[in-house]
DNA sequence: CCCGAGCCTGACAACGTTGTCCAGGCTCTA
DNA sequence: TAGAGCCTGGACAACGTTGTCAGGCTCGGG
């Protein structure tokens, strides 16, 4: 009778699209549940013969341990979260990769999230990661208030901020010497005879942008050069706006003879503008850009080491998880001035 | 008596570094467990007054739902995995970001993994993601045998391959028209008078590399040009080796007058070599590179749209999860020849 | 031959959440 | 005022795994 109604409806497995569980494996191998668990986790105390039977059942059924259940039981997820601004930005790719590499050394997976520089989205992402009970968080903040993380910190979620400090909470932070780097870059231009130096950067509410601006001002002040408002553009850095800002600085009766750009995206745009510009205008940019050495003139930059930022942060994160790290610290990595020509152009008057 | 031994040892919460659970929230709010669950999930059937009490308890304790337990219960993780070669490569950043964006639209998180072009590592990553019960996988394969995925596919894990097809299994794949793009690029060089055209590409075991090589050969054959072995370099693409290969092609009694490069990394290296080279050597590269338009000459490339690859793959993935997609398909996206100068140089004899 | 030691093995509870189901209290109507 | 029906709230099991613990087996020594 082919139509006999079956009592046991599920042939094997169940949800998760019919995945076999340890129970199924145990049944097939004719052993107890716990024995399967032991084999799967390589625990001792299983006869080679039993182990073989279990292994065969595992292979036959295509069993894979359900880590959700494991996590629930064990309390550690072996995964960490990374929240950054935009993975498509060439600055963050290497950073993310460095974090991943350290995570891998510690047997952890990396969950990425892009905040798109939106504080709400940052918070949403961070909390989603916490709900998944990541063991730790590496955050490149978009917002400047991170008190929403207090319960997480109390609960023992390891946390390291990168590139910009946290707001309102006391946490580890790894960043570049934005102030010193910008000051050195601008000083470099001054040393080559420039006095009217433009600055195009991001919104000052972003910590890195503010620090770089501060470096610019410091260098100018050190040289006794009063800064004019018209030399500065601080704001959204979409190419169109940057282009206009650069063109305005270069026009008029008293144009700048050099420009300091506040990040890689701005630098690229300004390089384009200068390529169309008749006069030689000096340029130093913050962040290295690919192929900068092949342009004529080569683009002089203040380079930061994105991979080192990521690596340092991740290593600190895992040291927090080891328990070997107690007091939050601020770690500043040096920047490096790479001269390639564009920063060494002399001022061309008029 | 302050020293009275307490029976209930845990003040609230437990593992996970003392996180409060719904039980703790329920106790504090003086309601049942399920009521808390209802509030947390915004389910109907809770009086405003009760809801307020629960919400206060949640805020006071800093409760966050434990998604591990939720996943265990519900069977969906709302996360997808992306395995690619190297996140630090400028080709993969935008691709990953595009996948993330689609995932976000569907309320899912993205877990990234870099295989470093190592088949074992690819498998390790994919299986780790499956153990975490990601709902779906986007894979840029490093290996060419994916039969290890069979149990996962049977279990209903949505899977889309990108950039290169899967080996040994029938699965969705989204890729660029590598053959056509390379053929067009080489034909472009031929149209500008070149006959001795070099090809520097990756190991032919990589599908994209093989296809581009095939395109090169096809274009040459179409033009009736016999290809000489010494014009081709297929292998590891570290800068040093590429540099040597390029220099060899350009030296000797019968040097190439143009080079077709098989990917972005190779192109960059060859641009460097050509910059030092006295003769004008034409160049067309596969993959666009940043600032290519600012070099002199500008670098002519066959561009593929990394973001479109990622977006298309992710959208297909979620359509698989909807159940609205049944038969695996192969989707090929067109490439685009962008002429900027380097590909239009005439052959400079001797 | 009997007993103890040591090794395998499996039954059971627990992790934190959600789905099912039922009880109790309320309102509204006849 | 009583009954019907609705709405709110809670008890309970289940998801798949691992830690605890106890039972049964074998083997060797007395």
PDB file of C-alpha atoms (C1' of nucleotides) in Angstrom, chain A residues 14 22 34 37 70 73, chain D residues 15-20:
ATOM      1  CA  UNK A  14      13.883  19.536   9.509  1.00  0.00           C
ATOM      2  CA  UNK A  22      23.693  15.365  15.307  1.00  0.00           C
ATOM      3  CA  UNK A  34      27.140  13.040  22.704  1.00  0.00           C
ATOM      4  CA  UNK A  37      29.504  15.720  19.357  1.00  0.00           C
ATOM      5  CA  UNK A  70      26.979  25.984  19.447  1.00  0.00           C
ATOM      6  CA  UNK A  73      25.620  27.044  24.311  1.00  0.00           C
TER       7      UNK A  73
ATOM      8  C1'  DC D  15      15.362  24.674  18.075  1.00  0.00           C
ATOM      9  C1'  DG D  16      20.704  21.872  17.969  1.00  0.00           C
ATOM     10  C1'  DT D  17      24.437  21.897  20.583  1.00  0.00           C
ATOM     11  C1'  DT D  18      27.673  21.003  24.715  1.00  0.00           C
ATOM     12  C1'  DG D  19      28.868  20.144  29.853  1.00  0.00           C
ATOM     13  C1'  DT D  20      27.917  17.079  33.632  1.00  0.00           C
TER      14       DT D  20
END
